[in-house]
Amino acid sequence: MRSYQYLPCCQTTVDFVCYYHILSLAPNCFLRPREAQKAADEAKARFGHIDGDHLTLLNVYHAYKQNNEDPQWCYENFINSRALKSADNVRQQLVRIMTRFNLKMCSTDFNSREYYVNIRKTLLAGYFMQVAHLERTGHYLTVKDNQVVHLHPSNCMDHKPEWVIYNEYVLTTRNFIRTVTDIRGEWLIDIAPHYYDLSNFPSCEAKRVLERLYNKRERERAANRG
């Protein structure tokens, strides 16, 4: 499990509403044997979530628990049972640590419309420095260091969101970002305003988009003040 970047204001902004669920996120757990690639891809697609890879992994974890952690179920669905078992062990360890230090564990009901939204916000609170913006040219630029990157072919989305968070920066023949999830631009200025302070932001298309979002937010505040 990768470490999260920490921003002091995140806890008050997002309240880590679904941190308990984030503990379930596993590393990449999909198997794709050469002799059964088509079947493996079809199995992976059954767990896919429209908003990205982190939520797809969470769907896998839910299914794993619902099937009583059955190794045969993992085998039939081309899932790495050891990876899920390891993630489950880490989750239990983190829950024990949070309990020991009296850290609040909140949870959004799985059937709530806000369930996946809250998880995406919480992921952003942890990975606010690992964000990329879709340019008009069709490629992505990583925020602040402006590196041209592409979504890794293994991603689960059938569209290219304007903003994404990512786990890994992969250097091959092209620069890829892997394990990505769709986020909203307005969340950046709500969850990590210090990092997205435009006075320290390089000139780029993402900065212009953020400027419009900041201006919109200021107009909304002015209207509320009446």
PDB file of C-alpha atoms in Angstrom:
ATOM      1  CA  MET A   1       0.000   0.000   0.000  1.00  0.00           C
ATOM      2  CA  ARG A   2       1.507   3.325  -1.066  1.00  0.00           C
ATOM      3  CA  SER A   3       2.009   6.175   1.385  1.00  0.00           C
ATOM      4  CA  TYR A   4      -0.261   9.185   1.121  1.00  0.00           C
ATOM      5  CA  GLN A   5       0.839  12.797   0.870  1.00  0.00           C
ATOM      6  CA  TYR A   6      -0.436  14.711   3.875  1.00  0.00           C
ATOM      7  CA  LEU A   7      -2.103  18.093   3.906  1.00  0.00           C
ATOM      8  CA  PRO A   8      -3.189  19.429   7.325  1.00  0.00           C
ATOM      9  CA  CYS A   9      -6.385  21.035   6.039  1.00  0.00           C
ATOM     10  CA  CYS A  10      -7.605  17.834   4.383  1.00  0.00           C
ATOM     11  CA  GLN A  11      -9.162  16.336   7.488  1.00  0.00           C
ATOM     12  CA  THR A  12     -11.374  19.358   8.093  1.00  0.00           C
ATOM     13  CA  THR A  13     -12.201  19.756   4.414  1.00  0.00           C
ATOM     14  CA  VAL A  14     -13.139  16.203   3.555  1.00  0.00           C
ATOM     15  CA  ASP A  15     -13.478  14.763   7.086  1.00  0.00           C
ATOM     16  CA  PHE A  16     -12.118  11.537   5.613  1.00  0.00           C
ATOM     17  CA  VAL A  17     -15.744  10.420   5.396  1.00  0.00           C
ATOM     18  CA  CYS A  18     -14.858   7.115   3.823  1.00  0.00           C
ATOM     19  CA  TYR A  19     -11.326   6.474   5.083  1.00  0.00           C
ATOM     20  CA  TYR A  20     -12.490   3.110   6.365  1.00  0.00           C
ATOM     21  CA  HIS A  21     -13.251   2.056   2.796  1.00  0.00           C
ATOM     22  CA  ILE A  22      -9.946   3.389   1.454  1.00  0.00           C
ATOM     23  CA  LEU A  23      -8.183   0.879   3.691  1.00  0.00           C
ATOM     24  CA  SER A  24      -9.620  -1.799   1.399  1.00  0.00           C
ATOM     25  CA  LEU A  25      -7.801  -0.625  -1.724  1.00  0.00           C
ATOM     26  CA  ALA A  26      -5.415  -3.314  -2.938  1.00  0.00           C
ATOM     27  CA  PRO A  27      -2.394  -3.041  -5.200  1.00  0.00           C
ATOM     28  CA  ASN A  28      -2.941  -4.184  -8.765  1.00  0.00           C
ATOM     29  CA  CYS A  29      -4.419  -7.631  -8.269  1.00  0.00           C
ATOM     30  CA  PHE A  30      -5.456  -8.677 -11.770  1.00  0.00           C
ATOM     31  CA  LEU A  31      -3.804 -11.672 -13.418  1.00  0.00           C
ATOM     32  CA  ARG A  32      -3.465 -11.835 -17.215  1.00  0.00           C
ATOM     33  CA  PRO A  33      -1.890 -15.137 -18.270  1.00  0.00           C
ATOM     34  CA  ARG A  34      -0.682 -15.200 -21.855  1.00  0.00           C
ATOM     35  CA  GLU A  35      -2.814 -18.221 -22.730  1.00  0.00           C
ATOM     36  CA  ALA A  36      -6.039 -16.631 -21.412  1.00  0.00           C
ATOM     37  CA  GLN A  37      -5.709 -12.900 -21.998  1.00  0.00           C
ATOM     38  CA  LYS A  38      -9.168 -12.455 -23.523  1.00  0.00           C
ATOM     39  CA  ALA A  39     -10.907 -14.279 -20.667  1.00  0.00           C
ATOM     40  CA  ALA A  40      -8.860 -12.327 -18.112  1.00  0.00           C
ATOM     41  CA  ASP A  41      -9.774  -9.003 -19.734  1.00  0.00           C
ATOM     42  CA  GLU A  42     -13.459  -9.952 -19.731  1.00  0.00           C
ATOM     43  CA  ALA A  43     -13.266 -10.908 -16.056  1.00  0.00           C
ATOM     44  CA  LYS A  44     -11.595  -7.603 -15.184  1.00  0.00           C
ATOM     45  CA  ALA A  45     -14.243  -5.651 -17.100  1.00  0.00           C
ATOM     46  CA  ARG A  46     -16.951  -7.136 -14.879  1.00  0.00           C
ATOM     47  CA  PHE A  47     -15.454  -5.282 -11.914  1.00  0.00           C
ATOM     48  CA  GLY A  48     -14.884  -2.048 -13.818  1.00  0.00           C
ATOM     49  CA  HIS A  49     -16.091   1.288 -12.486  1.00  0.00           C
ATOM     50  CA  ILE A  50     -16.721   4.197 -14.826  1.00  0.00           C
ATOM     51  CA  ASP A  51     -14.764   6.597 -12.604  1.00  0.00           C
ATOM     52  CA  GLY A  52     -11.519   4.688 -12.548  1.00  0.00           C
ATOM     53  CA  ASP A  53      -9.109   2.077 -11.330  1.00  0.00           C
ATOM     54  CA  HIS A  54      -9.153   2.729  -7.583  1.00  0.00           C
ATOM     55  CA  LEU A  55     -12.907   2.160  -7.498  1.00  0.00           C
ATOM     56  CA  THR A  56     -12.521  -0.921  -9.678  1.00  0.00           C
ATOM     57  CA  LEU A  57     -10.076  -2.310  -7.118  1.00  0.00           C
ATOM     58  CA  LEU A  58     -12.573  -1.543  -4.375  1.00  0.00           C
ATOM     59  CA  ASN A  59     -15.246  -3.451  -6.315  1.00  0.00           C
ATOM     60  CA  VAL A  60     -12.873  -6.419  -6.463  1.00  0.00           C
ATOM     61  CA  TYR A  61     -12.329  -6.255  -2.714  1.00  0.00           C
ATOM     62  CA  HIS A  62     -16.072  -6.121  -2.000  1.00  0.00           C
ATOM     63  CA  ALA A  63     -16.639  -9.147  -4.255  1.00  0.00           C
ATOM     64  CA  TYR A  64     -13.738 -10.991  -2.604  1.00  0.00           C
ATOM     65  CA  LYS A  65     -15.265 -10.502   0.851  1.00  0.00           C
ATOM     66  CA  GLN A  66     -18.776 -11.355  -0.381  1.00  0.00           C
ATOM     67  CA  ASN A  67     -17.380 -14.638  -1.712  1.00  0.00           C
ATOM     68  CA  ASN A  68     -15.799 -15.439   1.658  1.00  0.00           C
ATOM     69  CA  GLU A  69     -12.233 -14.891   0.422  1.00  0.00           C
ATOM     70  CA  ASP A  70     -12.539 -18.064  -1.643  1.00  0.00           C
ATOM     71  CA  PRO A  71      -9.283 -18.895  -3.530  1.00  0.00           C
ATOM     72  CA  GLN A  72     -11.300 -20.775  -6.178  1.00  0.00           C
ATOM     73  CA  TRP A  73     -13.370 -17.644  -6.842  1.00  0.00           C
ATOM     74  CA  CYS A  74     -10.117 -15.711  -7.254  1.00  0.00           C
ATOM     75  CA  TYR A  75      -8.792 -18.324  -9.685  1.00  0.00           C
ATOM     76  CA  GLU A  76     -11.970 -18.253 -11.780  1.00  0.00           C
ATOM     77  CA  ASN A  77     -11.897 -14.452 -11.967  1.00  0.00           C
ATOM     78  CA  PHE A  78      -8.149 -14.110 -12.655  1.00  0.00           C
ATOM     79  CA  ILE A  79      -7.586 -12.390  -9.316  1.00  0.00           C
ATOM     80  CA  ASN A  80      -4.360 -12.598  -7.330  1.00  0.00           C
ATOM     81  CA  SER A  81      -5.631 -14.001  -4.038  1.00  0.00           C
ATOM     82  CA  ARG A  82      -2.314 -13.306  -2.288  1.00  0.00           C
ATOM     83  CA  ALA A  83      -2.539  -9.607  -3.162  1.00  0.00           C
ATOM     84  CA  LEU A  84      -6.064  -9.382  -1.774  1.00  0.00           C
ATOM     85  CA  LYS A  85      -5.120 -11.308   1.342  1.00  0.00           C
ATOM     86  CA  SER A  86      -2.191  -8.964   1.876  1.00  0.00           C
ATOM     87  CA  ALA A  87      -4.420  -5.906   1.398  1.00  0.00           C
ATOM     88  CA  ASP A  88      -6.931  -7.338   3.855  1.00  0.00           C
ATOM     89  CA  ASN A  89      -4.177  -7.879   6.431  1.00  0.00           C
ATOM     90  CA  VAL A  90      -2.943  -4.304   6.000  1.00  0.00           C
ATOM     91  CA  ARG A  91      -6.484  -3.021   6.363  1.00  0.00           C
ATOM     92  CA  GLN A  92      -6.946  -4.921   9.620  1.00  0.00           C
ATOM     93  CA  GLN A  93      -3.627  -3.598  10.942  1.00  0.00           C
ATOM     94  CA  LEU A  94      -4.584  -0.020  10.097  1.00  0.00           C
ATOM     95  CA  VAL A  95      -7.997  -0.419  11.696  1.00  0.00           C
ATOM     96  CA  ARG A  96      -6.321  -1.670  14.881  1.00  0.00           C
ATOM     97  CA  ILE A  97      -3.924   1.290  14.867  1.00  0.00           C
ATOM     98  CA  MET A  98      -6.754   3.777  14.336  1.00  0.00           C
ATOM     99  CA  THR A  99      -8.744   2.141  17.127  1.00  0.00           C
ATOM    100  CA  ARG A 100      -5.755   2.222  19.479  1.00  0.00           C
ATOM    101  CA  PHE A 101      -5.282   5.959  18.927  1.00  0.00           C
ATOM    102  CA  ASN A 102      -9.019   6.707  19.038  1.00  0.00           C
ATOM    103  CA  LEU A 103      -9.059   7.947  15.446  1.00  0.00           C
ATOM    104  CA  LYS A 104     -12.573   8.315  14.133  1.00  0.00           C
ATOM    105  CA  MET A 105     -13.585   5.901  11.363  1.00  0.00           C
ATOM    106  CA  CYS A 106     -16.582   7.233   9.471  1.00  0.00           C
ATOM    107  CA  SER A 107     -18.400   5.338   6.763  1.00  0.00           C
ATOM    108  CA  THR A 108     -20.772   6.212   3.955  1.00  0.00           C
ATOM    109  CA  ASP A 109     -23.502   3.664   3.288  1.00  0.00           C
ATOM    110  CA  PHE A 110     -22.663   1.560   0.229  1.00  0.00           C
ATOM    111  CA  ASN A 111     -26.073   2.371  -1.302  1.00  0.00           C
ATOM    112  CA  SER A 112     -25.621   6.123  -0.881  1.00  0.00           C
ATOM    113  CA  ARG A 113     -25.236   8.225  -4.032  1.00  0.00           C
ATOM    114  CA  GLU A 114     -22.268   9.868  -2.303  1.00  0.00           C
ATOM    115  CA  TYR A 115     -20.422   6.602  -1.593  1.00  0.00           C
ATOM    116  CA  TYR A 116     -18.025   6.666  -4.544  1.00  0.00           C
ATOM    117  CA  VAL A 117     -17.870  10.484  -4.615  1.00  0.00           C
ATOM    118  CA  ASN A 118     -16.621  10.536  -1.035  1.00  0.00           C
ATOM    119  CA  ILE A 119     -14.035   7.879  -1.811  1.00  0.00           C
ATOM    120  CA  ARG A 120     -12.735   9.896  -4.764  1.00  0.00           C
ATOM    121  CA  LYS A 121     -12.473  12.993  -2.564  1.00  0.00           C
ATOM    122  CA  THR A 122     -10.605  11.051   0.088  1.00  0.00           C
ATOM    123  CA  LEU A 123      -8.218   9.650  -2.514  1.00  0.00           C
ATOM    124  CA  LEU A 124      -7.548  13.191  -3.706  1.00  0.00           C
ATOM    125  CA  ALA A 125      -6.848  14.276  -0.118  1.00  0.00           C
ATOM    126  CA  GLY A 126      -4.089  11.678  -0.090  1.00  0.00           C
ATOM    127  CA  TYR A 127      -2.780  12.083  -3.646  1.00  0.00           C
ATOM    128  CA  PHE A 128      -3.272  15.817  -4.235  1.00  0.00           C
ATOM    129  CA  MET A 129       0.271  16.104  -5.629  1.00  0.00           C
ATOM    130  CA  GLN A 130      -0.289  13.302  -8.145  1.00  0.00           C
ATOM    131  CA  VAL A 131      -2.766  14.976 -10.472  1.00  0.00           C
ATOM    132  CA  ALA A 132      -2.795  15.348 -14.245  1.00  0.00           C
ATOM    133  CA  HIS A 133      -4.893  17.584 -16.503  1.00  0.00           C
ATOM    134  CA  LEU A 134      -6.175  16.735 -19.987  1.00  0.00           C
ATOM    135  CA  GLU A 135      -4.940  19.282 -22.514  1.00  0.00           C
ATOM    136  CA  ARG A 136      -6.751  20.347 -25.665  1.00  0.00           C
ATOM    137  CA  THR A 137      -4.177  18.404 -27.664  1.00  0.00           C
ATOM    138  CA  GLY A 138      -5.525  15.182 -26.122  1.00  0.00           C
ATOM    139  CA  HIS A 139      -2.589  14.311 -23.871  1.00  0.00           C
ATOM    140  CA  TYR A 140      -2.232  14.847 -20.140  1.00  0.00           C
ATOM    141  CA  LEU A 141       0.153  17.153 -18.302  1.00  0.00           C
ATOM    142  CA  THR A 142       1.138  16.406 -14.720  1.00  0.00           C
ATOM    143  CA  VAL A 143       0.311  19.290 -12.403  1.00  0.00           C
ATOM    144  CA  LYS A 144       3.119  21.781 -11.664  1.00  0.00           C
ATOM    145  CA  ASP A 145       5.997  19.899 -13.331  1.00  0.00           C
ATOM    146  CA  ASN A 146       4.142  19.815 -16.684  1.00  0.00           C
ATOM    147  CA  GLN A 147       5.289  16.371 -17.845  1.00  0.00           C
ATOM    148  CA  VAL A 148       3.454  14.969 -20.869  1.00  0.00           C
ATOM    149  CA  VAL A 149       1.882  11.638 -19.887  1.00  0.00           C
ATOM    150  CA  HIS A 150      -0.695   9.173 -21.188  1.00  0.00           C
ATOM    151  CA  LEU A 151      -3.195   6.957 -19.416  1.00  0.00           C
ATOM    152  CA  HIS A 152      -1.801   3.454 -19.108  1.00  0.00           C
ATOM    153  CA  PRO A 153      -3.548   0.969 -21.454  1.00  0.00           C
ATOM    154  CA  SER A 154      -4.561  -1.129 -18.442  1.00  0.00           C
ATOM    155  CA  ASN A 155      -6.876   1.586 -17.100  1.00  0.00           C
ATOM    156  CA  CYS A 156     -10.566   0.724 -16.717  1.00  0.00           C
ATOM    157  CA  MET A 157     -12.121   3.952 -17.997  1.00  0.00           C
ATOM    158  CA  ASP A 158     -13.795   4.290 -21.378  1.00  0.00           C
ATOM    159  CA  HIS A 159     -13.292   8.067 -21.452  1.00  0.00           C
ATOM    160  CA  LYS A 160     -10.576  10.649 -20.758  1.00  0.00           C
ATOM    161  CA  PRO A 161     -11.563  12.796 -17.751  1.00  0.00           C
ATOM    162  CA  GLU A 162     -10.406  16.410 -17.544  1.00  0.00           C
ATOM    163  CA  TRP A 163      -8.636  15.747 -14.232  1.00  0.00           C
ATOM    164  CA  VAL A 164      -7.239  12.503 -12.805  1.00  0.00           C
ATOM    165  CA  ILE A 165      -5.249  11.366  -9.796  1.00  0.00           C
ATOM    166  CA  TYR A 166      -2.735   8.584 -10.310  1.00  0.00           C
ATOM    167  CA  ASN A 167      -0.684   6.143  -8.248  1.00  0.00           C
ATOM    168  CA  GLU A 168       2.289   5.541 -10.503  1.00  0.00           C
ATOM    169  CA  TYR A 169       4.370   7.344 -13.101  1.00  0.00           C
ATOM    170  CA  VAL A 170       5.653   4.648 -15.470  1.00  0.00           C
ATOM    171  CA  LEU A 171       8.553   5.265 -17.849  1.00  0.00           C
ATOM    172  CA  THR A 172       8.633   2.997 -20.905  1.00  0.00           C
ATOM    173  CA  THR A 173       8.704   3.991 -24.568  1.00  0.00           C
ATOM    174  CA  ARG A 174       6.104   6.599 -23.521  1.00  0.00           C
ATOM    175  CA  ASN A 175       5.379   8.240 -20.185  1.00  0.00           C
ATOM    176  CA  PHE A 176       2.333   6.624 -18.595  1.00  0.00           C
ATOM    177  CA  ILE A 177       0.332   7.220 -15.435  1.00  0.00           C
ATOM    178  CA  ARG A 178      -1.140   4.040 -13.979  1.00  0.00           C
ATOM    179  CA  THR A 179      -4.004   3.353 -11.554  1.00  0.00           C
ATOM    180  CA  VAL A 180      -5.998   6.497 -12.269  1.00  0.00           C
ATOM    181  CA  THR A 181      -9.318   7.891 -11.092  1.00  0.00           C
ATOM    182  CA  ASP A 182     -11.524  10.706 -12.354  1.00  0.00           C
ATOM    183  CA  ILE A 183     -11.732  13.763 -10.064  1.00  0.00           C
ATOM    184  CA  ARG A 184     -13.307  17.214 -10.354  1.00  0.00           C
ATOM    185  CA  GLY A 185     -11.367  20.431 -10.680  1.00  0.00           C
ATOM    186  CA  GLU A 186     -13.331  22.191  -7.946  1.00  0.00           C
ATOM    187  CA  TRP A 187     -12.255  19.516  -5.475  1.00  0.00           C
ATOM    188  CA  LEU A 188      -8.630  20.588  -5.955  1.00  0.00           C
ATOM    189  CA  ILE A 189      -9.252  24.089  -4.647  1.00  0.00           C
ATOM    190  CA  ASP A 190     -11.476  22.835  -1.829  1.00  0.00           C
ATOM    191  CA  ILE A 191      -9.270  19.980  -0.619  1.00  0.00           C
ATOM    192  CA  ALA A 192      -5.745  21.268  -1.306  1.00  0.00           C
ATOM    193  CA  PRO A 193      -5.938  25.081  -1.638  1.00  0.00           C
ATOM    194  CA  HIS A 194      -2.367  25.609  -0.378  1.00  0.00           C
ATOM    195  CA  TYR A 195      -0.893  23.296  -2.990  1.00  0.00           C
ATOM    196  CA  TYR A 196      -3.084  24.814  -5.699  1.00  0.00           C
ATOM    197  CA  ASP A 197      -2.143  28.388  -4.795  1.00  0.00           C
ATOM    198  CA  LEU A 198      -1.951  29.938  -8.254  1.00  0.00           C
ATOM    199  CA  SER A 199       0.744  32.426  -7.245  1.00  0.00           C
ATOM    200  CA  ASN A 200       3.149  29.463  -7.258  1.00  0.00           C
ATOM    201  CA  PHE A 201       1.714  27.738 -10.305  1.00  0.00           C
ATOM    202  CA  PRO A 202       3.455  27.489 -13.693  1.00  0.00           C
ATOM    203  CA  SER A 203       1.706  28.921 -16.719  1.00  0.00           C
ATOM    204  CA  CYS A 204      -0.339  26.195 -18.400  1.00  0.00           C
ATOM    205  CA  GLU A 205      -3.855  25.280 -19.429  1.00  0.00           C
ATOM    206  CA  ALA A 206      -4.540  23.729 -16.018  1.00  0.00           C
ATOM    207  CA  LYS A 207      -3.740  27.043 -14.323  1.00  0.00           C
ATOM    208  CA  ARG A 208      -6.221  28.881 -16.542  1.00  0.00           C
ATOM    209  CA  VAL A 209      -8.917  26.326 -15.714  1.00  0.00           C
ATOM    210  CA  LEU A 210      -8.172  26.670 -11.996  1.00  0.00           C
ATOM    211  CA  GLU A 211      -8.340  30.463 -12.266  1.00  0.00           C
ATOM    212  CA  ARG A 212     -11.860  30.173 -13.654  1.00  0.00           C
ATOM    213  CA  LEU A 213     -12.812  27.788 -10.846  1.00  0.00           C
ATOM    214  CA  TYR A 214     -11.430  30.146  -8.187  1.00  0.00           C
ATOM    215  CA  ASN A 215     -13.315  33.061  -9.749  1.00  0.00           C
ATOM    216  CA  LYS A 216     -16.527  31.034  -9.843  1.00  0.00           C
ATOM    217  CA  ARG A 217     -16.101  30.067  -6.186  1.00  0.00           C
ATOM    218  CA  GLU A 218     -15.526  33.718  -5.244  1.00  0.00           C
ATOM    219  CA  ARG A 219     -18.707  34.778  -7.064  1.00  0.00           C
ATOM    220  CA  GLU A 220     -20.644  32.074  -5.218  1.00  0.00           C
ATOM    221  CA  ARG A 221     -19.312  33.301  -1.871  1.00  0.00           C
ATOM    222  CA  ALA A 222     -20.185  36.890  -2.738  1.00  0.00           C
ATOM    223  CA  ALA A 223     -23.718  35.855  -3.690  1.00  0.00           C
ATOM    224  CA  ASN A 224     -24.122  33.961  -0.418  1.00  0.00           C
ATOM    225  CA  ARG A 225     -23.007  37.016   1.538  1.00  0.00           C
ATOM    226  CA  GLY A 226     -25.855  38.748  -0.231  1.00  0.00           C
TER     227      GLY A 226
END
